[in-house]
Tab-separated table of C-alpha atoms in Angstrom:
chain	number	residue	atom	x	y	z
F	1	MET	CA	0.040	0.081	-0.053
F	2	PRO	CA	1.300	3.399	-0.798
F	3	GLU	CA	2.395	5.650	1.976
F	4	ARG	CA	-0.396	8.373	2.805
F	5	PRO	CA	0.682	11.874	1.780
F	6	SER	CA	1.344	14.119	4.548
F	7	THR	CA	0.655	17.531	2.424
F	8	ALA	CA	-2.140	18.954	0.473
F	9	ARG	CA	-1.534	21.688	-1.830
F	10	VAL	CA	-5.088	23.000	-2.472
F	11	PHE	CA	-6.347	25.694	-4.491
F	12	ILE	CA	-8.001	28.734	-2.954
F	13	GLY	CA	-9.354	32.291	-4.201
F	14	GLU	CA	-8.088	35.652	-2.639
F	15	PRO	CA	-9.560	35.494	0.989
F	16	SER	CA	-10.920	38.592	2.526
F	17	SER	CA	-9.933	38.119	5.830
F	18	ILE	CA	-8.273	34.610	7.685
F	19	ASP	CA	-8.934	36.708	11.257
F	20	PRO	CA	-12.048	34.411	12.568
F	21	CYS	CA	-14.102	37.675	12.960
F	22	ASN	CA	-13.593	38.602	9.246
F	23	GLY	CA	-13.576	35.632	7.145
F	24	PHE	CA	-17.118	36.174	5.850
F	25	GLU	CA	-16.495	34.695	2.166
F	26	HIS	CA	-16.112	31.178	1.118
F	27	ASP	CA	-12.025	30.956	0.670
F	28	GLY	CA	-11.510	33.001	4.257
F	29	ALA	CA	-14.574	30.698	5.594
F	30	LEU	CA	-12.691	27.466	4.482
F	31	ILE	CA	-9.438	28.384	5.572
F	32	LEU	CA	-11.025	29.171	9.399
F	33	ARG	CA	-12.766	25.394	9.146
F	34	PHE	CA	-9.369	24.456	10.146
F	35	LEU	CA	-7.860	27.329	12.190
F	36	ALA	CA	-10.895	27.682	14.394
F	37	ASP	CA	-13.410	25.770	16.675
F	38	PRO	CA	-16.303	27.341	17.728
F	39	LEU	CA	-17.893	26.241	20.857
F	40	VAL	CA	-20.478	24.325	19.033
F	41	ASP	CA	-19.776	22.203	15.680
F	42	PHE	CA	-21.857	20.070	13.390
F	43	ASP	CA	-21.772	16.479	12.191
F	44	PRO	CA	-20.850	15.791	8.273
F	45	ALA	CA	-24.147	14.057	8.202
F	46	PRO	CA	-27.095	15.228	8.839
F	47	GLY	CA	-25.593	18.351	10.512
F	48	ALA	CA	-26.534	18.006	14.256
F	49	PRO	CA	-24.892	20.162	16.514
F	50	HIS	CA	-22.342	18.442	18.946
F	51	PRO	CA	-20.091	20.084	21.892
F	52	ALA	CA	-16.850	21.441	20.333
F	53	ALA	CA	-14.759	23.833	22.487
F	54	ALA	CA	-17.793	23.624	24.906
F	55	GLN	CA	-18.342	20.266	26.340
F	56	GLY	CA	-21.732	20.933	26.778
F	57	TRP	CA	-24.543	23.946	26.872
F	58	GLU	CA	-28.300	24.765	27.959
F	59	ILE	CA	-31.086	27.048	26.778
F	60	SER	CA	-33.187	28.727	29.238
F	61	ASP	CA	-36.929	27.692	29.255
F	62	ASP	CA	-37.743	31.260	28.058
F	63	GLY	CA	-35.139	31.058	25.353
F	64	ARG	CA	-33.187	33.992	26.374
F	65	GLU	CA	-30.094	32.813	27.990
F	66	ILE	CA	-27.668	29.908	26.887
F	67	THR	CA	-24.829	28.778	29.305
F	68	PHE	CA	-21.697	27.072	28.047
F	69	GLN	CA	-19.416	24.732	30.163
F	70	LEU	CA	-15.634	25.255	28.165
F	71	ARG	CA	-13.882	22.504	27.832
F	72	PRO	CA	-10.832	22.528	30.316
F	73	THR	CA	-8.368	20.944	27.271
F	74	VAL	CA	-8.915	23.425	24.579
F	75	ARG	CA	-5.797	25.780	23.917
F	76	PHE	CA	-4.631	28.400	21.564
F	77	HIS	CA	-2.444	27.727	19.059
F	78	HIS	CA	0.464	29.382	21.082
F	79	GLY	CA	0.181	27.193	24.121
F	80	ARG	CA	-2.436	29.066	26.627
F	81	THR	CA	-5.476	27.666	27.981
F	82	VAL	CA	-8.675	28.929	27.104
F	83	ASN	CA	-10.840	30.613	29.245
F	84	ALA	CA	-14.309	32.110	29.428
F	85	GLU	CA	-12.964	35.734	29.588
F	86	ASP	CA	-11.577	34.825	26.080
F	87	TYR	CA	-14.791	34.830	24.949
F	88	VAL	CA	-16.141	37.916	26.623
F	89	TYR	CA	-13.209	39.591	24.651
F	90	SER	CA	-13.619	37.602	21.542
F	91	LEU	CA	-17.666	38.187	21.040
F	92	SER	CA	-17.172	41.738	21.783
F	93	ARG	CA	-14.231	42.200	19.563
F	94	LEU	CA	-16.782	40.795	16.914
F	95	VAL	CA	-19.372	43.451	17.167
F	96	ARG	CA	-16.993	46.504	17.974
F	97	PRO	CA	-17.116	48.998	14.542
F	98	GLU	CA	-13.295	49.283	14.758
F	99	THR	CA	-13.419	45.360	13.818
F	100	GLY	CA	-15.299	46.177	10.637
F	101	SER	CA	-17.028	42.539	10.559
F	102	LYS	CA	-19.539	41.831	8.116
F	103	LEU	CA	-20.259	39.039	10.413
F	104	ALA	CA	-21.447	40.889	13.599
F	105	TYR	CA	-24.911	40.586	12.972
F	106	HIS	CA	-25.112	37.160	14.143
F	107	LEU	CA	-24.734	38.798	17.344
F	108	ALA	CA	-27.692	41.111	17.176
F	109	MET	CA	-29.638	39.183	19.657
F	110	VAL	CA	-27.170	39.802	22.504
F	111	GLU	CA	-27.790	42.029	25.199
F	112	GLY	CA	-25.620	45.252	24.762
F	113	PHE	CA	-25.292	44.272	20.879
F	114	GLN	CA	-26.117	48.399	19.684
F	115	ASP	CA	-24.453	49.759	22.773
F	116	VAL	CA	-21.056	47.852	21.404
F	117	ARG	CA	-21.531	48.384	17.881
F	118	GLU	CA	-22.450	52.083	18.018
F	119	GLY	CA	-19.143	52.644	20.342
F	120	ARG	CA	-21.026	53.230	23.470
F	121	SER	CA	-19.632	50.575	25.159
F	122	ASP	CA	-16.454	47.853	24.226
F	123	VAL	CA	-18.033	44.845	25.944
F	124	LEU	CA	-21.320	42.918	25.464
F	125	SER	CA	-23.134	43.351	28.534
F	126	GLY	CA	-24.823	39.961	27.773
F	127	VAL	CA	-21.538	37.987	27.709
F	128	THR	CA	-20.643	36.838	31.332
F	129	ALA	CA	-17.793	34.662	32.112
F	130	LEU	CA	-19.193	32.783	35.063
F	131	SER	CA	-15.908	30.961	36.015
F	132	PRO	CA	-12.884	30.487	33.891
F	133	GLU	CA	-14.819	27.474	32.463
F	134	GLY	CA	-18.452	29.077	32.681
F	135	LEU	CA	-20.032	31.384	30.037
F	136	ARG	CA	-23.391	32.725	30.164
F	137	VAL	CA	-24.978	34.584	26.975
F	138	ARG	CA	-27.989	36.720	27.608
F	139	LEU	CA	-30.395	37.450	24.733
F	140	THR	CA	-32.535	40.531	23.698
F	141	GLU	CA	-35.089	37.984	22.397
F	142	PRO	CA	-36.184	34.233	22.481
F	143	PHE	CA	-34.009	32.357	20.340
F	144	TYR	CA	-34.573	28.521	20.652
F	145	GLU	CA	-31.804	27.810	18.001
F	146	VAL	CA	-29.447	30.307	19.333
F	147	ALA	CA	-26.670	27.281	19.905
F	148	THR	CA	-26.232	26.854	16.092
F	149	VAL	CA	-25.113	30.474	15.829
F	150	PHE	CA	-21.860	29.581	17.921
F	151	GLY	CA	-21.103	27.195	15.462
F	152	HIS	CA	-19.907	30.008	13.449
F	153	ARG	CA	-16.066	30.203	13.517
F	154	ALA	CA	-16.567	34.101	13.858
F	155	THR	CA	-17.599	33.141	17.076
F	156	ALA	CA	-14.298	31.429	17.964
F	157	ALA	CA	-12.177	32.353	20.556
F	158	VAL	CA	-8.974	34.507	20.067
F	159	PRO	CA	-6.039	35.893	22.387
F	160	ARG	CA	-6.435	39.673	23.174
F	161	GLU	CA	-2.785	39.753	23.774
F	162	LEU	CA	-2.080	38.913	20.138
F	163	ALA	CA	-4.902	40.202	18.431
F	164	GLU	CA	-3.862	43.235	20.213
F	165	GLY	CA	-0.309	43.298	20.653
F	166	ASP	CA	0.476	43.176	17.087
F	167	PRO	CA	-2.437	43.642	14.830
F	168	GLU	CA	-0.578	43.553	11.506
F	169	ARG	CA	0.929	40.289	12.374
F	170	PHE	CA	-2.333	39.118	13.577
F	171	ARG	CA	-4.176	39.555	10.328
F	172	ALA	CA	-1.675	37.441	8.318
F	173	GLN	CA	-0.877	34.841	10.962
F	174	PRO	CA	-4.106	34.703	13.119
F	175	VAL	CA	-4.428	32.569	16.444
F	176	SER	CA	-7.330	30.501	17.407
F	177	THR	CA	-8.225	26.918	18.677
F	178	GLY	CA	-8.665	25.114	15.559
F	179	PRO	CA	-6.575	21.813	14.466
F	180	TYR	CA	-3.981	23.634	12.278
F	181	ARG	CA	-2.342	26.514	13.008
F	182	VAL	CA	-0.428	29.211	10.547
F	183	VAL	CA	3.043	28.637	9.752
F	184	GLU	CA	3.511	30.706	6.711
F	185	PRO	CA	1.769	33.967	6.990
F	186	TRP	CA	-1.054	34.782	4.354
F	187	ARG	CA	0.816	36.733	1.504
F	188	PRO	CA	-2.056	38.133	-0.786
F	189	GLY	CA	-2.183	36.936	-4.261
F	190	VAL	CA	0.404	33.850	-2.964
F	191	GLY	CA	-1.235	31.911	-0.086
F	192	LEU	CA	-0.725	30.671	3.394
F	193	ALA	CA	0.461	27.319	4.883
F	194	LEU	CA	-0.992	25.533	7.907
F	195	GLU	CA	0.459	22.721	9.823
F	196	ARG	CA	-1.400	20.432	12.220
F	197	SER	CA	-1.502	21.999	15.875
F	198	GLU	CA	0.271	19.988	18.624
F	199	VAL	CA	-2.070	21.428	21.575
F	200	TYR	CA	-5.120	20.742	19.284
F	201	HIS	CA	-7.981	19.140	22.172
F	202	GLY	CA	-9.093	16.564	19.681
F	203	ALA	CA	-12.140	16.203	21.403
F	204	ASN	CA	-14.775	17.736	19.102
F	205	GLU	CA	-17.674	15.325	19.161
F	206	ALA	CA	-19.038	16.295	15.738
F	207	PHE	CA	-15.959	14.077	14.249
F	208	ARG	CA	-15.879	10.490	15.110
F	209	ASP	CA	-11.705	11.163	15.615
F	210	GLY	CA	-12.333	14.339	17.945
F	211	GLY	CA	-11.410	16.678	14.661
F	212	ALA	CA	-8.082	16.327	14.360
F	213	GLY	CA	-6.404	16.926	11.266
F	214	HIS	CA	-5.362	14.113	8.869
F	215	LEU	CA	-2.496	15.930	6.977
F	216	GLN	CA	0.658	16.975	8.755
F	217	ARG	CA	0.534	20.352	6.622
F	218	ILE	CA	-1.996	22.052	4.162
F	219	ASP	CA	-0.668	24.791	1.333
F	220	PHE	CA	-3.434	26.901	0.467
F	221	ARG	CA	-2.470	28.660	-3.223
F	222	ILE	CA	-4.193	31.647	-4.058
F	223	TYR	CA	-5.160	31.787	-7.905
F	224	GLU	CA	-7.144	35.018	-9.506
F	225	GLU	CA	-8.063	32.513	-12.702
F	226	LEU	CA	-9.462	29.050	-11.920
F	227	GLU	CA	-7.786	28.174	-15.561
F	228	ASP	CA	-4.446	28.582	-14.577
F	229	ALA	CA	-5.185	26.756	-11.290
F	230	TYR	CA	-6.425	24.049	-13.174
F	231	ARG	CA	-3.449	23.778	-15.663
F	232	ASP	CA	-1.391	23.670	-12.448
F	233	TRP	CA	-3.090	20.606	-11.343
F	234	HIS	CA	-2.769	18.680	-14.646
F	235	ALA	CA	1.038	19.733	-14.080
F	236	GLY	CA	0.927	18.093	-10.918
F	237	GLU	CA	1.384	21.418	-8.862
F	238	LEU	CA	-1.940	21.315	-6.980
F	239	ASP	CA	-3.723	18.456	-5.263
F	240	VAL	CA	-7.071	19.898	-4.985
F	241	VAL	CA	-8.600	22.576	-7.171
F	242	LYS	CA	-12.328	23.572	-8.497
F	243	VAL	CA	-12.926	22.843	-11.853
F	244	PRO	CA	-13.552	25.813	-14.188
F	245	PRO	CA	-17.229	25.028	-15.820
F	246	SER	CA	-15.883	24.423	-18.951
F	247	ARG	CA	-13.829	22.047	-18.394
F	248	ILE	CA	-16.224	19.759	-16.755
F	249	PRO	CA	-16.597	17.490	-19.865
F	250	ASP	CA	-12.969	16.760	-19.562
F	251	ALA	CA	-13.283	15.963	-15.518
F	252	LEU	CA	-15.893	13.714	-16.089
F	253	PRO	CA	-13.952	10.663	-17.243
F	254	LEU	CA	-11.414	11.005	-14.354
F	255	GLY	CA	-13.601	8.990	-12.122
F	256	GLU	CA	-12.925	9.130	-8.556
F	257	ARG	CA	-10.461	12.024	-8.994
F	258	PHE	CA	-13.056	14.273	-10.117
F	259	ARG	CA	-15.610	14.796	-6.810
F	260	ARG	CA	-19.082	16.174	-6.646
F	261	THR	CA	-19.752	16.802	-3.036
F	262	PRO	CA	-23.279	17.647	-2.113
F	263	CYS	CA	-23.393	21.031	-0.324
F	264	ALA	CA	-25.951	23.487	0.889
F	265	LEU	CA	-24.791	26.140	-1.418
F	266	MET	CA	-27.504	28.133	-3.928
F	267	GLN	CA	-26.197	30.489	-6.881
F	268	TYR	CA	-28.734	33.098	-7.391
F	269	LEU	CA	-29.236	36.596	-9.330
F	270	GLY	CA	-29.835	39.131	-7.109
F	271	PHE	CA	-31.904	42.161	-7.776
F	272	PRO	CA	-31.182	45.692	-5.707
F	273	THR	CA	-34.775	45.930	-4.492
F	274	GLY	CA	-34.360	49.309	-3.537
F	275	VAL	CA	-33.522	50.814	-7.514
F	276	PRO	CA	-36.622	50.890	-9.890
F	277	PRO	CA	-37.785	49.216	-11.628
F	278	PHE	CA	-36.410	46.107	-9.504
F	279	ASP	CA	-38.193	47.567	-6.902
F	280	ASP	CA	-41.377	46.013	-8.145
F	281	PRO	CA	-41.885	42.215	-7.611
F	282	GLN	CA	-43.743	42.048	-10.789
F	283	VAL	CA	-40.530	43.265	-12.262
F	284	ARG	CA	-38.723	41.014	-10.821
F	285	ARG	CA	-40.731	37.901	-11.576
F	286	ALA	CA	-40.668	39.247	-15.512
F	287	VAL	CA	-36.681	39.064	-15.545
F	288	SER	CA	-36.693	35.629	-13.656
F	289	MET	CA	-38.973	34.213	-16.463
F	290	ALA	CA	-36.669	35.730	-19.298
F	291	VAL	CA	-33.564	33.488	-17.941
F	292	ASP	CA	-33.478	29.765	-19.262
F	293	ARG	CA	-31.756	28.458	-16.104
F	294	GLN	CA	-31.609	24.549	-17.276
F	295	ALA	CA	-29.767	25.986	-20.610
F	296	LEU	CA	-27.160	27.776	-18.562
F	297	ILE	CA	-26.671	24.496	-16.319
F	298	ASP	CA	-26.403	22.458	-19.529
F	299	SER	CA	-24.166	24.777	-21.327
F	300	ALA	CA	-21.974	25.982	-18.790
F	301	PHE	CA	-21.697	22.970	-16.550
F	302	SER	CA	-22.813	19.946	-18.572
F	303	GLY	CA	-25.680	19.571	-16.460
F	304	THR	CA	-24.096	18.867	-13.198
F	305	ARG	CA	-25.922	21.271	-10.866
F	306	PRO	CA	-29.602	20.891	-9.905
F	307	LEU	CA	-32.155	23.803	-10.634
F	308	ALA	CA	-33.003	25.618	-7.828
F	309	GLN	CA	-36.788	26.261	-7.221
F	310	ARG	CA	-36.492	27.646	-4.026
F	311	ILE	CA	-34.425	29.030	-1.478
F	312	LEU	CA	-33.844	26.147	1.004
F	313	PRO	CA	-31.652	23.461	-0.590
F	314	PRO	CA	-33.070	19.742	-0.069
F	315	ALA	CA	-30.150	19.365	2.408
F	316	LEU	CA	-31.831	21.066	5.087
F	317	VAL	CA	-35.422	20.553	4.120
F	318	GLY	CA	-35.489	17.172	2.412
F	319	ASP	CA	-37.231	17.983	-0.969
F	320	ASP	CA	-36.941	20.369	-3.901
F	321	ALA	CA	-40.565	21.486	-4.162
F	322	ASP	CA	-41.033	24.501	-6.479
F	323	LEU	CA	-41.746	27.630	-4.476
F	324	THR	CA	-41.007	30.114	-6.904
F	325	GLY	CA	-43.079	29.163	-9.785
F	326	VAL	CA	-40.904	30.592	-12.299
F	327	SER	CA	-40.579	29.081	-15.528
F	328	TYR	CA	-38.496	29.665	-18.934
F	329	ASP	CA	-41.064	31.898	-20.872
F	330	PRO	CA	-39.744	34.842	-22.659
F	331	VAL	CA	-43.046	35.595	-24.445
F	332	ALA	CA	-45.155	35.872	-21.216
F	333	ALA	CA	-41.938	37.625	-19.723
F	334	ARG	CA	-42.047	40.488	-22.396
F	335	ALA	CA	-45.752	40.645	-22.259
F	336	LEU	CA	-45.954	41.153	-18.367
F	337	ILE	CA	-42.863	44.117	-18.573
F	338	ASP	CA	-44.767	45.702	-21.387
F	339	SER	CA	-48.202	45.787	-19.624
F	340	LEU	CA	-46.292	47.152	-16.319
F	341	GLY	CA	-45.266	50.147	-18.735
F	342	VAL	CA	-41.569	49.561	-17.861
F	343	GLU	CA	-39.057	50.734	-20.339
F	344	PRO	CA	-35.996	49.481	-21.720
F	345	VAL	CA	-33.521	49.221	-19.060
F	346	VAL	CA	-29.894	50.177	-19.873
F	347	THR	CA	-27.621	48.580	-16.717
F	348	ASP	CA	-25.028	46.403	-15.532
F	349	PHE	CA	-24.858	42.989	-14.618
F	350	ALA	CA	-21.929	42.653	-11.627
F	351	PHE	CA	-20.465	39.612	-11.247
F	352	ASN	CA	-16.747	38.573	-9.781
F	353	ALA	CA	-14.494	37.629	-13.026
F	354	GLY	CA	-11.758	34.916	-13.048
F	355	LEU	CA	-13.244	32.058	-11.141
F	356	GLY	CA	-15.581	30.605	-13.965
F	357	HIS	CA	-18.881	33.139	-13.692
F	358	ASP	CA	-17.869	34.941	-17.183
F	359	GLY	CA	-19.806	32.374	-19.782
F	360	TRP	CA	-22.862	31.811	-17.950
F	361	VAL	CA	-23.209	35.618	-16.962
F	362	THR	CA	-22.750	36.200	-20.624
F	363	GLU	CA	-25.476	33.964	-21.716
F	364	LEU	CA	-27.591	35.203	-19.087
F	365	VAL	CA	-27.345	38.970	-20.180
F	366	LYS	CA	-27.852	37.836	-23.526
F	367	GLN	CA	-31.373	35.818	-22.647
F	368	VAL	CA	-32.657	38.849	-20.581
F	369	ASN	CA	-31.790	41.309	-23.595
F	370	ALA	CA	-33.272	39.281	-26.429
F	371	ALA	CA	-36.733	38.477	-24.316
F	372	LEU	CA	-37.290	42.336	-22.658
F	373	GLY	CA	-35.422	44.144	-25.498
F	374	TRP	CA	-32.995	45.646	-22.615
F	375	SER	CA	-29.743	46.613	-22.727
F	376	LEU	CA	-27.285	44.755	-20.135
F	377	THR	CA	-24.188	44.814	-20.219
F	378	PRO	CA	-21.975	42.323	-18.070
F	379	ARG	CA	-19.573	44.229	-15.532
F	380	PRO	CA	-16.674	42.050	-14.324
F	381	MET	CA	-14.688	42.840	-11.215
F	382	ALA	CA	-12.014	41.668	-9.398
F	383	TRP	CA	-13.151	39.653	-6.015
F	384	PRO	CA	-11.974	42.199	-3.582
F	385	GLU	CA	-13.691	44.725	-5.621
F	386	PHE	CA	-16.728	42.985	-6.174
F	387	LEU	CA	-17.085	42.130	-2.105
F	388	LYS	CA	-16.944	46.084	-1.393
F	389	TRP	CA	-19.604	46.952	-4.074
F	390	VAL	CA	-22.054	44.452	-3.112
F	391	GLY	CA	-22.809	45.482	-0.151
F	392	SER	CA	-24.513	48.238	-1.638
F	393	ALA	CA	-25.683	46.851	-5.147
F	394	ASP	CA	-27.289	49.227	-7.349
F	395	THR	CA	-27.989	46.940	-10.298
F	396	LEU	CA	-28.254	43.289	-11.248
F	397	PHE	CA	-25.533	40.959	-10.034
F	398	ARG	CA	-24.938	37.090	-9.224
F	399	MET	CA	-23.685	35.693	-5.762
F	400	THR	CA	-23.820	32.449	-3.564
F	401	TRP	CA	-24.843	31.605	-0.329
F	402	ALA	CA	-23.822	28.628	1.605
F	403	ILE	CA	-24.673	27.988	5.077
F	404	ASP	CA	-22.557	28.717	7.821
F	405	TYR	CA	-24.084	26.376	9.967
F	406	PRO	CA	-27.059	23.955	9.174
F	407	SER	CA	-30.044	25.686	10.275
F	408	VAL	CA	-32.918	27.386	8.111
F	409	ASP	CA	-32.478	30.513	9.973
F	410	ASN	CA	-28.723	30.752	8.649
F	411	PHE	CA	-30.594	30.851	5.017
F	412	LEU	CA	-33.317	32.813	5.727
F	413	TYR	CA	-32.098	35.576	8.576
F	414	PRO	CA	-28.969	36.659	6.755
F	415	LEU	CA	-30.571	37.089	3.010
F	416	PHE	CA	-33.993	38.556	3.886
F	417	HIS	CA	-33.914	40.115	7.434
F	418	SER	CA	-33.592	44.195	7.367
F	419	ALA	CA	-31.057	43.880	10.022
F	420	SER	CA	-28.767	42.008	7.756
F	421	ILE	CA	-28.984	44.655	4.866
F	422	GLY	CA	-25.256	45.554	3.807
F	423	ASP	CA	-23.964	42.440	5.256
F	424	ASP	CA	-25.589	39.494	3.598
F	425	ASN	CA	-28.831	41.091	2.451
F	426	PHE	CA	-27.233	42.451	-0.438
F	427	THR	CA	-30.556	42.750	-2.492
F	428	GLY	CA	-31.565	45.200	0.411
F	429	TYR	CA	-34.851	43.451	0.926
F	430	ASN	CA	-36.758	45.219	3.656
F	431	GLU	CA	-40.197	43.888	4.249
F	432	PRO	CA	-41.354	44.447	7.932
F	433	GLU	CA	-44.039	41.141	7.651
F	434	VAL	CA	-40.916	39.017	6.886
F	435	ASP	CA	-39.106	40.533	9.810
F	436	ALA	CA	-41.931	39.479	11.918
F	437	LEU	CA	-42.178	36.179	10.804
F	438	ILE	CA	-38.235	35.388	11.003
F	439	ASP	CA	-38.066	37.244	14.748
F	440	ALA	CA	-41.354	34.917	15.681
F	441	ALA	CA	-39.634	31.707	14.465
F	442	ARG	CA	-36.702	32.159	16.661
F	443	ALA	CA	-38.540	32.958	19.472
F	444	THR	CA	-40.934	29.554	19.133
F	445	ALA	CA	-39.871	26.802	21.501
F	446	ASP	CA	-42.223	24.428	19.615
F	447	GLU	CA	-40.447	22.639	16.611
F	448	ASP	CA	-42.934	22.036	14.410
F	449	ARG	CA	-44.395	25.470	14.829
F	450	ARG	CA	-41.023	26.941	14.039
F	451	ARG	CA	-40.757	25.137	11.367
F	452	GLU	CA	-44.054	26.527	9.857
F	453	LEU	CA	-42.904	29.816	10.695
F	454	TYR	CA	-39.782	29.201	8.307
F	455	ALA	CA	-41.816	28.047	5.945
F	456	ALA	CA	-44.027	31.162	5.431
F	457	VAL	CA	-41.137	33.025	5.142
F	458	GLU	CA	-39.832	30.982	2.259
F	459	ALA	CA	-43.061	30.952	0.791
F	460	ARG	CA	-43.376	34.658	0.844
F	461	VAL	CA	-39.608	35.271	-0.520
F	462	CYS	CA	-40.456	32.997	-3.282
F	463	ARG	CA	-43.150	34.945	-4.291
F	464	GLU	CA	-41.306	38.453	-4.175
F	465	LEU	CA	-37.963	37.181	-5.673
F	466	PRO	CA	-35.597	39.931	-4.280
F	467	LEU	CA	-33.377	37.305	-5.772
F	468	LEU	CA	-33.875	34.571	-8.224
F	469	PRO	CA	-32.477	31.114	-7.382
F	470	LEU	CA	-30.407	29.623	-10.214
F	471	TRP	CA	-29.216	26.212	-9.108
F	472	LEU	CA	-27.534	24.613	-6.236
F	473	ARG	CA	-24.037	23.259	-5.933
F	474	SER	CA	-22.372	20.040	-5.642
F	475	GLY	CA	-19.170	21.212	-5.112
F	476	PRO	CA	-17.120	20.146	-8.530
F	477	GLY	CA	-13.470	19.568	-7.913
F	478	ALA	CA	-10.572	17.195	-8.882
F	479	ARG	CA	-7.967	15.803	-6.357
F	480	ASP	CA	-4.741	13.773	-6.872
F	481	GLN	CA	-5.582	10.227	-6.679
F	482	GLY	CA	-4.899	8.904	-2.925
F	483	GLN	CA	-5.246	12.319	-1.326
F	484	GLU	CA	-7.347	11.677	1.787
F	485	SER	CA	-9.768	14.066	3.453
F	486	VAL	CA	-8.069	17.007	5.118
F	487	ARG	CA	-10.353	16.788	8.263
F	488	GLU	CA	-12.940	14.053	8.745
F	489	GLY	CA	-16.216	14.948	6.835
F	490	GLY	CA	-14.119	17.878	4.840
F	491	PRO	CA	-15.158	21.341	4.690
F	492	ARG	CA	-19.007	22.250	4.442
F	493	ARG	CA	-18.614	25.781	3.254
F	494	ALA	CA	-17.965	25.199	-0.644
F	495	GLN	CA	-15.673	27.330	-2.890
F	496	GLY	CA	-17.616	29.352	-5.461
């Protein structure tokens, strides 16, 4: 039997950050799967929550408080034992305005959030160290699924003495609690290297082996162009790569070397709902009817993407029911636009270039222009530029959403609650009735009733279409023969 490899060379795009507080997009989130252990983690299937850096937790009867018992064996990568005060600091740091985190909204229900967010306090008043191993978090409203929030890597502990002692070094070489540590700092445009942490606690109950890394080293290599990465994989310079859409037919014969991993990720067309004429749900529906999604899937991805007809993926809800009611009908789309008296629109369609989106975006724009008589123009941007722009999007755009933790709330709250506008609610969708339904679902103890409320949210947004679900992702990628999983179950946050 050949010796197992000890190193993996892995393709990534440029991350926005590798600091747990700021790794909000897929590349940063992927790296943080290995750098940071949250209090709660989720098994690869079916995604149930388990103790990780915490050894247990308890939610109060009224849903307004969660108390964690920390695992005494958890250490930071530099060796110091983690205690409850580290979480008081780390959770407050996530929310502080100077941190600039797009993930802070995940803690919006914690007491003291607004005081910290608006600079009136440095510490979340609702987060209390009861003892070195006891942590209490108080909420302003009931939230019976709150434990899942603490499965987000943004809530992982970081050491204050390093984060504040040398912020620039910490940005490139953050320290946390995960099974891997940074040994070669992040260099933009180049990459970074991780090695297995010798002080990792190895008791993460979401994994049969305790969550420890299977490889000694992971080299993440940054590429701006996916084609370049795929070429390097063929040349033997990478072990794991995402397959460019145009190369999927060539990759299919690779057999076991070509992997399609099911994941809860949705590609979508986003509408700027505050910008006319896209503030009208009927206009959004007409545009949606002008898009032949199946043709895009077949031509760009060789039919390997499942068509999405709802917001929530089957991995979370168990079925793929058609909730949008959208089918390709360019004649009906044009008739609806004409009946609304909408003049031909001249605008851009924004997307991040270089990662396989160029071809299908160009084809989608042609479909809409032909059906509606509009003049949309593809507007490619570099990934960092696009991430900055999309927070205040003023035209059509493409984006993906992948769950941070396996919860229906993690799809519906970030994408559609008004409290998330500018963070992950890139469409600017602001509907008080939807906010109220999400808030009510969070505050409902009965699981069946909570599921009904979330279903009502999904049905409402599928009618109003602040975004059009395009397709789900199956995570196509190629890896070197014999390369084992980096961590049992692999990362859930797919590269998009």
